[in-house]
Amino acid sequence: MRIVSCVTDPYEIPVLKKIGADEIYIAYSKILNYGEAMSFKSLADVISCVKLAKKNKLKIHLAANGIASKKETITLAGMIGDIKKIIDIGIDGLIVSNVGILKIIKKERINVNLHLSSVNPVFNTYALDFFHSNFGLSRVILPNQLSARESEGIINYAKEKKIETEVFYFKFFGCPYINGFCYMHNNSLYTRNIKSERGLCLLGKGSKKARIYSFNNNINPSKKIIERVMERVNFGGSPRILNVSSFFDFYSMGVNFVKYGSRTDSSNLKFYKVKVIRKAIDRLSELTAKYDLSEAKIRFMESFK
Amino acid sequence: MEYGIKLNYSDLKNINALGEKLKKYDWVYFGSEFCENLLDLYSDADNILKKFKNKKICFLTPIITDRYADKLLYIIKKIFYTNNRKIEVTANDFGTINILTGRFPEVKINIGRHLSKHFFSFKKDAIKFHTEFSIYAAKYFKELGIKRYEISGYNKIPKTNFHKAKKIDFNITMFYPYTLLSTTRTCLIGLNDIKPEETIEKIKCNKECLCCDYVVKTEKIKEELIVSQNSTFVKAEFDRNMEKGLSKIKVDRIVFSVSP
């Protein structure tokens, strides 16, 4: 399993290489990317990153996985033109989610490796087949709301079609709401009484706990369920599927890459997290070489207790 | 304007309670719009259909994993043949679209409220195509025969940017009065906590959400949230007087949800 790390400053590249990243990805402000955080503002920066990546023998990909944009200046023609320029510079892959972008890339016969982003999550083999048959994928990034065992069909299909697979690291990405489709943070559909950046998934943080009532007046749900809903509504939503067990299973099923993608993290935090992931993968490699899978899994999980 | 009513499983059990009110609706929407774990409840969809002999039918489908793909196919096949091949299916998953276009090309596919977020951004007073790429995506879907998008309701005519897509023929179905905010695979209600070391072969759903939905009152926002099954909603006021204006924004069907 190899590591893909985000990069938001060219100087991070040789450091990440030394720490153990195998590939990197960047975002450019003129290319629609999810979150739009810490995107490089100039093409010169993008060129710098590509050159440094090549010098350090790292593959480099470009995030083009935005669905919405606050910038009305990004036009279809403009963005496709920029994508073509960046491909000519030597980017190795494009991370995409929008069906419209995929369609145009195909129509214009733009020759680039396509990675399907988790922002357009694939939860079943038919969905992966839809995208691969229609647009031709090189890689699929699995959503963190799908366990390894649930992904078996998808992973087998990907292996058969020679599509690389990528997952997130379980400790650094755990939102239970469907990525790319969630309105719990963007304030568009409700009116804030208290100004806050926090999403509605954490109602109890920083304020009085939310209260829960039965919607149906003549029904009294059990105390156990009320408490469960209360806890989840106030403190971060429903259970996480991408746990340590699932991560081990992804590794043993041969998933090719693990992504670390918090672009808003400082450089030092990025270095720390990539080191953590590298350590985990090295540990997995060591354990699976020495023990059978069930023993290796027990020992791996123990390291996180 | 066409009128529809969305019935959840518990509504279907109490269909007689609706009585004469059902007459005014052209369409009946049923199914599991957001949660695959509830698809089992619709295994006898052909019997459900018998309650709605003179109604047009739309079957709502959720995000699915491989585990439920066959079940989904089984149910759609039943409805398709029971209803003389005339049904619409709402898809919230590209996999469902793949299944339907491949095996049931006669079925009209609608883009559901979850998947519509791939095309549109929603604000309290507006619905817009995200970008020119979203318009291009809608054009591509039109080529696949998909031209109906489902959205949640508004309390006044929202602003749109649909003039940018005037070359694309598409329509909108507006559901009211519950506005979808977010969906999760592991729901807030009917699922035990998952331990870090637990191997998840499948979601162990207790179907405890069937008991009731939950209102959430918080000081953080003005509105109440509603947690229903695996999704969270806010309630939007819907003014029936604005119906005449809805056709200007491509809405030609409105669907009343008895519950979220």
Coordinates of C-alpha atoms in Angstrom, one line a residue:
Chain A
M1 CA 0.0 0.0 0.0
R2 CA 1.4 3.4 -1.0
I3 CA 0.8 6.8 0.4
V4 CA -0.7 9.7 -1.5
S5 CA -0.4 13.0 0.3
C6 CA -1.8 16.5 -0.3
V7 CA 0.7 19.3 -0.8
T8 CA 0.0 23.0 -0.3
D9 CA 3.6 24.4 -0.5
P10 CA 6.3 23.2 -2.9
Y11 CA 8.8 23.0 0.0
E12 CA 6.8 20.1 1.5
I13 CA 7.5 17.9 -1.5
P14 CA 11.1 16.7 -0.7
V15 CA 10.2 16.4 3.0
L16 CA 7.2 14.2 2.3
K17 CA 9.2 12.1 0.0
K18 CA 11.8 11.6 2.7
I19 CA 9.1 10.8 5.3
G20 CA 7.5 8.1 3.1
A21 CA 4.9 9.6 0.7
D22 CA 4.8 7.8 -2.6
E23 CA 2.6 10.2 -4.5
I24 CA 1.3 13.7 -4.0
Y25 CA -1.6 15.8 -5.2
I26 CA -2.2 19.5 -5.4
A27 CA -5.0 21.9 -6.1
Y28 CA -5.0 25.0 -8.3
S29 CA -7.4 27.8 -7.8
K30 CA -8.5 28.0 -11.4
I31 CA -9.5 24.3 -11.4
L32 CA -12.6 23.4 -9.5
N33 CA -11.6 21.4 -6.5
Y34 CA -13.5 20.2 -3.5
G35 CA -13.3 22.6 -0.6
E36 CA -11.1 25.0 -2.6
A37 CA -8.9 25.3 0.5
M38 CA -5.1 26.1 0.1
S39 CA -5.2 25.9 -3.7
F40 CA -2.1 27.2 -5.5
K41 CA -2.9 30.6 -6.9
S42 CA -0.5 30.7 -9.9
L43 CA 0.4 28.4 -12.7
A44 CA 4.1 29.0 -11.8
D45 CA 3.5 27.3 -8.4
V46 CA 1.9 24.4 -10.2
I47 CA 4.8 24.1 -12.5
S48 CA 7.2 24.3 -9.5
C49 CA 5.4 21.4 -7.9
V50 CA 5.4 19.3 -11.0
K51 CA 9.1 19.8 -11.4
L52 CA 9.9 19.1 -7.8
A53 CA 7.8 16.0 -7.8
K54 CA 9.6 14.6 -10.9
K55 CA 12.9 15.5 -9.3
N56 CA 11.9 13.5 -6.2
K57 CA 10.5 10.7 -8.3
L58 CA 7.0 11.2 -7.0
K59 CA 3.9 11.0 -9.1
I60 CA 1.8 14.1 -8.9
H61 CA -2.0 14.5 -9.4
L62 CA -4.3 17.5 -9.7
A63 CA -7.5 17.8 -7.8
A64 CA -10.3 18.7 -10.2
N65 CA -13.0 17.2 -8.0
G66 CA -15.0 20.3 -7.2
I67 CA -18.7 20.2 -7.8
A68 CA -19.7 23.7 -6.7
S69 CA -17.7 26.8 -6.8
K70 CA -17.9 30.2 -5.1
K71 CA -16.1 31.6 -8.1
E72 CA -18.3 32.5 -11.0
T73 CA -15.2 33.2 -13.1
I74 CA -14.5 29.5 -13.6
T75 CA -15.9 28.7 -17.0
L76 CA -16.1 25.4 -18.8
A77 CA -13.8 26.5 -21.6
G78 CA -11.4 28.2 -19.3
M79 CA -11.0 25.3 -17.0
I80 CA -10.6 22.7 -19.7
G81 CA -8.0 25.0 -21.3
D82 CA -6.1 25.1 -17.9
I83 CA -6.4 21.4 -17.4
K84 CA -4.9 20.8 -20.8
K85 CA -2.0 23.2 -20.0
I86 CA -1.3 21.4 -16.7
I87 CA -1.4 18.0 -18.4
D88 CA 1.2 19.2 -20.9
I89 CA 3.3 20.3 -17.9
G90 CA 3.4 16.7 -16.8
I91 CA 0.7 16.0 -14.2
D92 CA 0.2 12.2 -13.8
G93 CA -3.5 12.1 -12.9
L94 CA -6.6 14.1 -12.5
I95 CA -8.9 13.6 -9.5
V96 CA -12.4 14.1 -10.7
S97 CA -16.0 13.9 -9.4
N98 CA -18.3 15.9 -11.7
V99 CA -20.0 13.9 -14.4
G100 CA -19.9 16.9 -16.7
I101 CA -16.1 17.2 -16.4
L102 CA -15.7 13.5 -17.1
K103 CA -17.9 13.7 -20.1
I104 CA -16.0 16.7 -21.6
I105 CA -12.6 15.0 -21.0
K106 CA -13.9 12.0 -22.9
K107 CA -15.4 14.1 -25.7
E108 CA -12.3 16.2 -26.2
R109 CA -10.1 13.0 -25.9
I110 CA -7.9 14.5 -23.2
N111 CA -5.4 11.9 -22.5
V112 CA -4.9 11.8 -18.7
N113 CA -5.3 9.2 -15.9
L114 CA -8.6 9.7 -14.2
H115 CA -9.1 9.1 -10.5
L116 CA -12.7 9.0 -9.4
S117 CA -12.9 11.1 -6.2
S118 CA -14.7 10.0 -3.0
V119 CA -16.7 13.3 -3.5
N120 CA -18.7 11.3 -6.0
P121 CA -18.7 8.2 -3.9
V122 CA -19.1 4.7 -5.4
F123 CA -20.9 2.4 -3.0
N124 CA -21.4 -0.6 -5.3
T125 CA -19.9 -2.3 -8.3
Y126 CA -22.5 -1.1 -10.7
A127 CA -21.6 2.5 -9.9
L128 CA -18.0 1.9 -10.6
D129 CA -18.9 0.1 -13.8
F130 CA -21.0 3.1 -14.8
F131 CA -18.0 5.4 -14.5
H132 CA -15.4 3.1 -15.9
S133 CA -17.5 2.0 -18.9
N134 CA -18.5 5.5 -19.8
F135 CA -15.3 7.4 -19.0
G136 CA -12.4 5.0 -18.4
L137 CA -10.9 5.2 -14.9
S138 CA -7.3 4.6 -13.7
R139 CA -8.2 4.8 -10.0
V140 CA -11.1 4.9 -7.7
I141 CA -11.0 6.5 -4.2
L142 CA -13.4 4.6 -2.0
P143 CA -15.7 6.5 0.4
N144 CA -15.0 6.1 4.1
Q145 CA -18.7 5.2 4.7
L146 CA -18.0 1.8 3.1
S147 CA -16.3 -1.0 5.0
A148 CA -13.6 -3.2 3.4
R149 CA -15.9 -6.3 3.4
E150 CA -18.7 -4.3 1.8
S151 CA -16.2 -3.1 -0.9
E152 CA -15.1 -6.6 -1.9
G153 CA -17.1 -6.6 -5.1
I154 CA -15.8 -3.2 -6.0
I155 CA -12.2 -4.1 -5.3
N156 CA -12.5 -7.3 -7.3
Y157 CA -14.0 -5.5 -10.3
A158 CA -11.3 -2.8 -10.0
K159 CA -8.6 -5.6 -10.0
E160 CA -10.1 -7.2 -13.1
K161 CA -10.3 -3.9 -15.0
K162 CA -6.9 -2.8 -13.8
I163 CA -8.3 0.2 -11.9
E164 CA -6.2 1.1 -8.9
T165 CA -7.9 1.5 -5.5
E166 CA -7.4 4.1 -2.8
V167 CA -8.8 4.6 0.7
F168 CA -8.5 7.1 3.4
Y169 CA -6.5 6.5 6.6
F170 CA -9.0 5.6 9.4
K171 CA -7.6 8.0 12.0
F172 CA -7.6 11.1 9.8
F173 CA -10.9 11.1 8.0
G174 CA -14.1 10.0 9.7
C175 CA -17.2 11.9 8.7
P176 CA -20.2 9.7 8.7
Y177 CA -22.3 12.0 6.4
I178 CA -22.0 11.3 2.7
N179 CA -19.0 13.3 1.4
G180 CA -20.0 15.8 -1.3
F181 CA -23.7 15.7 -0.5
C182 CA -23.9 17.1 3.0
Y183 CA -25.5 20.4 4.0
M184 CA -24.8 20.3 7.7
H185 CA -22.0 22.8 7.4
N186 CA -23.0 25.3 4.7
N187 CA -25.8 27.3 6.3
S188 CA -27.7 27.5 3.1
L189 CA -30.9 25.9 4.2
Y190 CA -31.3 27.1 7.8
T191 CA -30.9 30.3 9.8
R192 CA -28.1 30.5 12.4
N193 CA -29.0 32.0 15.8
I194 CA -25.4 31.7 16.9
K195 CA -22.5 32.4 14.5
S196 CA -20.4 29.4 14.3
E197 CA -18.3 27.5 11.8
R198 CA -19.3 24.2 13.4
G199 CA -21.6 22.0 11.4
L200 CA -25.0 20.9 12.6
C201 CA -23.4 17.5 13.2
L202 CA -22.0 18.8 16.5
L203 CA -24.9 20.5 18.0
G204 CA -23.8 20.0 21.6
K205 CA -20.3 21.4 21.1
G206 CA -19.9 24.9 22.4
S207 CA -23.5 25.3 23.3
K208 CA -26.4 23.8 25.2
K209 CA -27.2 20.3 24.1
A210 CA -30.0 19.9 21.5
R211 CA -33.2 18.3 22.8
I212 CA -34.8 15.4 21.1
Y213 CA -38.6 14.8 20.9
S214 CA -40.7 12.2 19.1
F215 CA -42.0 13.6 15.8
N216 CA -45.1 11.5 16.2
N217 CA -47.1 12.7 19.2
N218 CA -48.7 9.5 20.0
I219 CA -45.5 7.5 20.0
N220 CA -43.0 7.2 22.9
P221 CA -39.8 5.7 21.7
S222 CA -37.7 3.8 24.2
K223 CA -35.3 5.7 26.5
K224 CA -32.4 3.8 25.0
I225 CA -33.1 5.2 21.5
I226 CA -33.8 8.7 22.7
E227 CA -30.4 8.7 24.4
R228 CA -28.7 7.3 21.4
V229 CA -30.1 9.9 19.1
M230 CA -29.4 12.6 21.6
E231 CA -25.7 11.6 21.9
R232 CA -25.2 11.3 18.1
V233 CA -27.0 14.5 17.2
N234 CA -25.0 16.4 19.7
F235 CA -21.6 14.9 19.4
G236 CA -20.6 14.0 15.9
G237 CA -23.2 11.9 14.2
S238 CA -23.5 8.2 13.7
P239 CA -21.0 5.4 14.0
R240 CA -17.9 5.3 11.8
I241 CA -17.4 2.5 9.4
L242 CA -13.8 3.2 8.5
N243 CA -12.3 1.8 11.7
V244 CA -8.9 0.1 12.4
S245 CA -10.4 -3.3 11.5
S246 CA -11.6 -2.1 8.1
F247 CA -8.3 -0.5 7.4
F248 CA -6.5 -3.7 8.0
D249 CA -8.9 -5.5 5.8
F250 CA -8.4 -3.0 3.0
Y251 CA -4.7 -3.6 3.3
S252 CA -5.0 -7.3 3.2
M253 CA -7.4 -7.1 0.2
G254 CA -4.7 -5.4 -1.8
V255 CA -6.0 -1.8 -1.9
N256 CA -3.2 0.1 -3.6
F257 CA -3.1 3.5 -1.9
V258 CA -4.0 5.3 1.2
K259 CA -4.7 9.0 1.0
Y260 CA -4.0 11.7 3.4
G261 CA -5.9 14.8 2.2
S262 CA -6.3 17.5 4.9
R263 CA -5.1 20.5 2.9
T264 CA -5.8 22.9 5.7
D265 CA -3.3 21.2 8.0
S266 CA 0.0 23.1 8.6
S267 CA 3.1 21.6 6.9
N268 CA 4.3 20.2 10.2
L269 CA 1.0 18.5 10.9
K270 CA 1.1 17.1 7.4
F271 CA 4.6 15.7 8.0
Y272 CA 3.4 14.2 11.3
K273 CA 0.4 12.5 9.8
V274 CA 2.2 11.1 6.8
K275 CA 4.8 9.7 9.3
V276 CA 2.0 8.1 11.3
I277 CA 0.5 6.5 8.1
R278 CA 4.0 5.3 7.0
K279 CA 4.5 3.7 10.4
A280 CA 1.2 2.0 10.2
I281 CA 1.8 0.6 6.7
D282 CA 5.3 -0.6 7.7
R283 CA 3.8 -2.3 10.7
L284 CA 1.1 -4.0 8.5
S285 CA 3.8 -5.2 6.1
E286 CA 5.9 -6.6 9.0
L287 CA 2.9 -8.3 10.7
T288 CA 1.4 -9.8 7.5
A289 CA 4.8 -11.2 6.5
K290 CA 5.3 -12.8 9.9
Y291 CA 1.8 -14.0 10.9
D292 CA -1.4 -15.3 9.2
L293 CA -4.0 -12.7 8.5
S294 CA -6.1 -13.2 11.6
E295 CA -3.1 -13.1 14.0
A296 CA -1.7 -10.1 12.1
K297 CA -5.0 -8.3 12.4
I298 CA -5.3 -8.9 16.2
R299 CA -1.7 -7.6 16.7
F300 CA -2.3 -4.6 14.4
M301 CA -5.5 -3.6 16.2
E302 CA -3.7 -3.9 19.6
S303 CA -1.3 -1.2 18.6
F304 CA -4.2 1.2 18.6
K305 CA -5.7 0.4 21.9
Chain B
M1 CA -49.2 20.7 -12.6
E2 CA -49.2 17.1 -11.4
Y3 CA -49.7 16.2 -7.8
G4 CA -48.1 13.4 -5.9
I5 CA -48.0 12.0 -2.4
K6 CA -45.0 10.3 -0.9
L7 CA -45.9 7.4 1.5
N8 CA -43.4 5.8 3.9
Y9 CA -43.8 2.3 5.0
S10 CA -45.9 3.2 8.1
D11 CA -48.1 5.4 5.9
L12 CA -48.7 2.4 3.6
K13 CA -49.8 0.4 6.6
N14 CA -52.4 3.0 7.4
I15 CA -53.5 3.8 3.9
N16 CA -57.2 3.8 4.9
A17 CA -56.5 6.8 7.1
L18 CA -55.9 8.9 4.0
G19 CA -59.2 7.9 2.5
E20 CA -60.7 10.5 0.2
K21 CA -57.6 12.7 0.4
L22 CA -55.8 10.2 -1.9
K23 CA -58.1 11.0 -4.8
K24 CA -56.6 14.4 -5.5
Y25 CA -53.2 12.9 -6.2
D26 CA -52.1 11.8 -9.6
W27 CA -48.9 10.1 -8.4
V28 CA -48.0 7.8 -5.6
Y29 CA -44.4 7.8 -4.5
F30 CA -43.3 5.0 -2.3
G31 CA -40.1 3.1 -1.5
S32 CA -37.0 3.8 0.5
E33 CA -35.7 7.1 -0.7
F34 CA -32.5 7.2 1.3
C35 CA -31.8 4.0 3.2
E36 CA -31.1 0.6 1.6
N37 CA -31.7 -1.2 4.8
L38 CA -35.4 -0.5 4.4
L39 CA -35.7 -1.9 0.9
D40 CA -36.7 -5.3 2.4
L41 CA -39.9 -3.7 3.5
Y42 CA -40.9 -3.4 -0.2
S43 CA -40.3 -6.9 -1.2
D44 CA -44.0 -7.3 -1.7
A45 CA -44.2 -4.1 -3.8
D46 CA -46.5 -5.9 -6.2
N47 CA -49.1 -6.2 -3.4
I48 CA -48.6 -2.6 -2.4
L49 CA -49.4 -1.6 -6.0
K50 CA -52.8 -3.2 -5.8
K51 CA -53.8 -0.5 -3.4
F52 CA -53.2 2.2 -6.1
K53 CA -54.8 0.9 -9.2
N54 CA -55.5 4.2 -10.9
K55 CA -52.5 6.0 -9.8
K56 CA -49.2 6.7 -11.6
I57 CA -46.4 5.1 -9.7
C58 CA -42.9 6.2 -8.8
F59 CA -40.6 3.9 -6.8
L60 CA -38.0 5.7 -4.7
T61 CA -34.6 4.1 -4.3
P62 CA -31.6 5.0 -2.1
I63 CA -27.8 4.7 -2.2
I64 CA -27.1 1.0 -2.5
T65 CA -24.2 -1.3 -1.8
D66 CA -23.6 -4.6 -3.6
R67 CA -25.6 -6.3 -0.8
Y68 CA -28.8 -4.7 -1.9
A69 CA -28.3 -4.5 -5.6
D70 CA -30.0 -7.8 -6.3
K71 CA -32.9 -7.0 -3.9
L72 CA -33.4 -3.7 -5.7
L73 CA -33.5 -5.4 -9.1
Y74 CA -36.0 -8.0 -7.7
I75 CA -38.4 -5.3 -6.5
I76 CA -38.2 -3.2 -9.6
K77 CA -38.8 -6.2 -11.8
K78 CA -42.0 -7.0 -9.7
I79 CA -43.3 -3.4 -10.0
F80 CA -42.4 -3.2 -13.6
Y81 CA -44.4 -6.3 -14.6
T82 CA -47.2 -5.8 -12.2
N83 CA -47.8 -2.2 -13.3
N84 CA -47.8 -3.0 -17.0
R85 CA -44.3 -1.7 -17.5
K86 CA -45.3 1.9 -16.6
I87 CA -43.4 3.1 -13.7
E88 CA -40.9 5.8 -12.9
V89 CA -38.0 5.0 -10.6
T90 CA -36.2 7.6 -8.6
A91 CA -32.4 6.9 -8.4
N92 CA -30.1 8.3 -5.8
D93 CA -27.1 6.2 -7.0
F94 CA -25.3 6.0 -10.2
G95 CA -25.2 2.2 -9.8
T96 CA -29.0 2.2 -9.9
I97 CA -29.0 4.3 -13.1
N98 CA -26.6 1.7 -14.6
I99 CA -28.8 -1.2 -13.6
L100 CA -32.0 0.5 -14.9
T101 CA -30.6 1.7 -18.2
G102 CA -29.1 -1.7 -18.8
R103 CA -32.0 -3.9 -17.8
F104 CA -35.1 -1.8 -17.9
P105 CA -34.7 0.8 -20.6
E106 CA -38.4 1.4 -20.7
V107 CA -38.4 2.7 -17.1
K108 CA -38.3 6.4 -16.7
I109 CA -35.5 7.4 -14.3
N110 CA -35.7 10.4 -12.1
I111 CA -32.7 11.9 -10.3
G112 CA -33.6 11.8 -6.6
R113 CA -33.1 14.5 -4.0
H114 CA -29.8 13.1 -2.8
L115 CA -28.3 12.7 -6.2
S116 CA -29.7 16.1 -7.4
K117 CA -27.1 17.7 -5.2
H118 CA -24.5 16.6 -7.7
F119 CA -26.2 19.0 -10.2
F120 CA -27.7 21.8 -8.1
S121 CA -26.8 23.9 -5.2
F122 CA -29.6 24.8 -2.8
K123 CA -30.2 27.8 -0.7
K124 CA -33.2 29.0 1.2
D125 CA -34.2 31.3 -1.7
A126 CA -32.4 29.7 -4.7
I127 CA -31.7 26.6 -6.7
K128 CA -29.0 26.8 -9.3
F129 CA -26.8 24.6 -11.4
H130 CA -23.5 24.5 -9.6
T131 CA -21.4 25.3 -12.6
E132 CA -21.4 25.0 -16.4
F133 CA -20.1 21.5 -15.9
S134 CA -23.3 20.6 -14.0
I135 CA -25.3 21.9 -17.0
Y136 CA -23.1 19.7 -19.2
A137 CA -23.8 16.8 -16.9
A138 CA -27.6 17.4 -17.2
K139 CA -27.2 17.5 -21.0
Y140 CA -25.4 14.1 -20.8
F141 CA -28.1 12.7 -18.7
K142 CA -30.8 13.9 -21.1
E143 CA -29.0 11.8 -23.7
L144 CA -29.5 8.9 -21.4
G145 CA -33.2 9.7 -21.3
I146 CA -33.1 11.2 -17.8
K147 CA -34.7 14.6 -17.6
R148 CA -36.5 14.9 -14.2
Y149 CA -34.8 16.1 -11.1
E150 CA -36.3 15.9 -7.6
I151 CA -35.7 18.7 -5.1
S152 CA -37.0 19.7 -1.7
G153 CA -39.6 22.4 -1.2
Y154 CA -39.4 26.2 -0.9
N155 CA -41.7 28.7 0.8
K156 CA -41.5 31.1 -2.1
I157 CA -40.4 30.9 -5.7
P158 CA -36.6 30.4 -5.6
K159 CA -34.2 32.2 -7.9
T160 CA -32.6 30.0 -10.5
N161 CA -30.0 30.1 -13.2
F162 CA -31.9 27.8 -15.5
H163 CA -31.7 30.3 -18.3
K164 CA -28.1 29.1 -18.7
A165 CA -29.5 25.6 -19.5
K166 CA -32.3 26.7 -21.9
K167 CA -31.2 24.2 -24.6
I168 CA -31.7 21.3 -22.2
D169 CA -35.2 20.0 -21.8
F170 CA -35.6 19.0 -18.1
N171 CA -38.3 19.1 -15.4
I172 CA -38.4 19.3 -11.7
T173 CA -40.4 17.6 -9.1
M174 CA -40.7 19.5 -5.8
F175 CA -41.2 17.5 -2.6
Y176 CA -42.6 19.4 0.4
P177 CA -42.5 20.2 3.3
Y178 CA -39.3 18.5 4.4
T179 CA -36.0 19.7 3.1
L180 CA -33.2 17.2 2.9
L181 CA -29.9 18.3 4.6
S182 CA -27.8 15.2 4.8
T183 CA -27.8 11.5 4.6
T184 CA -25.6 8.9 6.2
R185 CA -25.1 5.2 5.8
T186 CA -24.9 4.6 9.5
C187 CA -28.0 6.2 10.8
L188 CA -28.4 8.2 14.0
I189 CA -31.4 6.1 15.1
G190 CA -31.4 2.4 14.5
L191 CA -27.8 1.2 14.6
N192 CA -25.7 0.1 17.6
D193 CA -22.4 1.7 18.2
I194 CA -19.6 0.2 16.1
K195 CA -16.4 -0.6 18.0
P196 CA -13.0 0.3 16.5
E197 CA -12.0 -3.3 16.2
E198 CA -15.3 -4.6 14.9
T199 CA -15.3 -6.2 11.5
I200 CA -18.2 -4.8 9.5
E201 CA -19.5 -7.4 7.0
K202 CA -22.7 -5.4 6.7
I203 CA -24.7 -2.7 8.5
K204 CA -26.6 -4.4 11.3
C205 CA -29.7 -2.3 11.1
N206 CA -32.3 -2.8 13.9
K207 CA -34.9 -0.9 11.9
E208 CA -35.6 1.0 15.1
C209 CA -36.3 4.1 12.9
L210 CA -39.6 2.6 12.0
C211 CA -40.9 3.4 15.4
C212 CA -40.8 7.2 14.8
D213 CA -38.9 10.2 13.6
Y214 CA -37.3 12.7 15.9
V215 CA -37.5 16.5 16.2
V216 CA -34.3 18.2 17.2
K217 CA -34.5 21.6 18.9
T218 CA -31.2 23.5 19.2
E219 CA -30.3 27.0 20.2
K220 CA -27.9 27.1 17.2
I221 CA -30.5 27.5 14.5
K222 CA -34.0 29.0 14.2
E223 CA -35.5 25.9 12.6
E224 CA -36.1 22.5 14.0
L225 CA -34.3 19.6 12.5
I226 CA -36.0 16.3 11.9
V227 CA -34.1 13.1 12.0
S228 CA -35.9 10.4 10.0
Q229 CA -34.3 7.1 9.1
N230 CA -30.8 7.9 8.0
S231 CA -31.3 11.4 7.0
T232 CA -31.7 14.9 8.5
F233 CA -34.2 17.4 7.4
V234 CA -35.5 20.9 8.1
K235 CA -39.1 21.7 7.7
A236 CA -39.8 24.3 5.0
E237 CA -43.1 26.1 4.9
F238 CA -44.7 25.5 1.5
D239 CA -47.2 28.0 0.2
R240 CA -49.6 26.4 -2.2
N241 CA -50.4 29.8 -3.6
M242 CA -47.1 29.9 -5.3
E243 CA -48.0 27.0 -7.5
K244 CA -48.6 29.1 -10.5
G245 CA -45.2 30.6 -10.4
L246 CA -43.5 27.2 -10.1
S247 CA -43.9 26.3 -13.7
K248 CA -41.6 29.2 -14.6
I249 CA -38.8 27.3 -12.8
K250 CA -39.5 24.0 -14.5
V251 CA -41.5 22.5 -11.7
D252 CA -44.4 20.6 -13.1
R253 CA -45.0 18.2 -10.3
I254 CA -45.3 18.7 -6.6
V255 CA -45.2 15.8 -4.1
F256 CA -46.5 16.0 -0.5
S257 CA -44.6 13.9 2.0
V258 CA -46.9 12.7 4.7
S259 CA -43.8 12.2 6.9
P260 CA -40.1 13.0 6.2

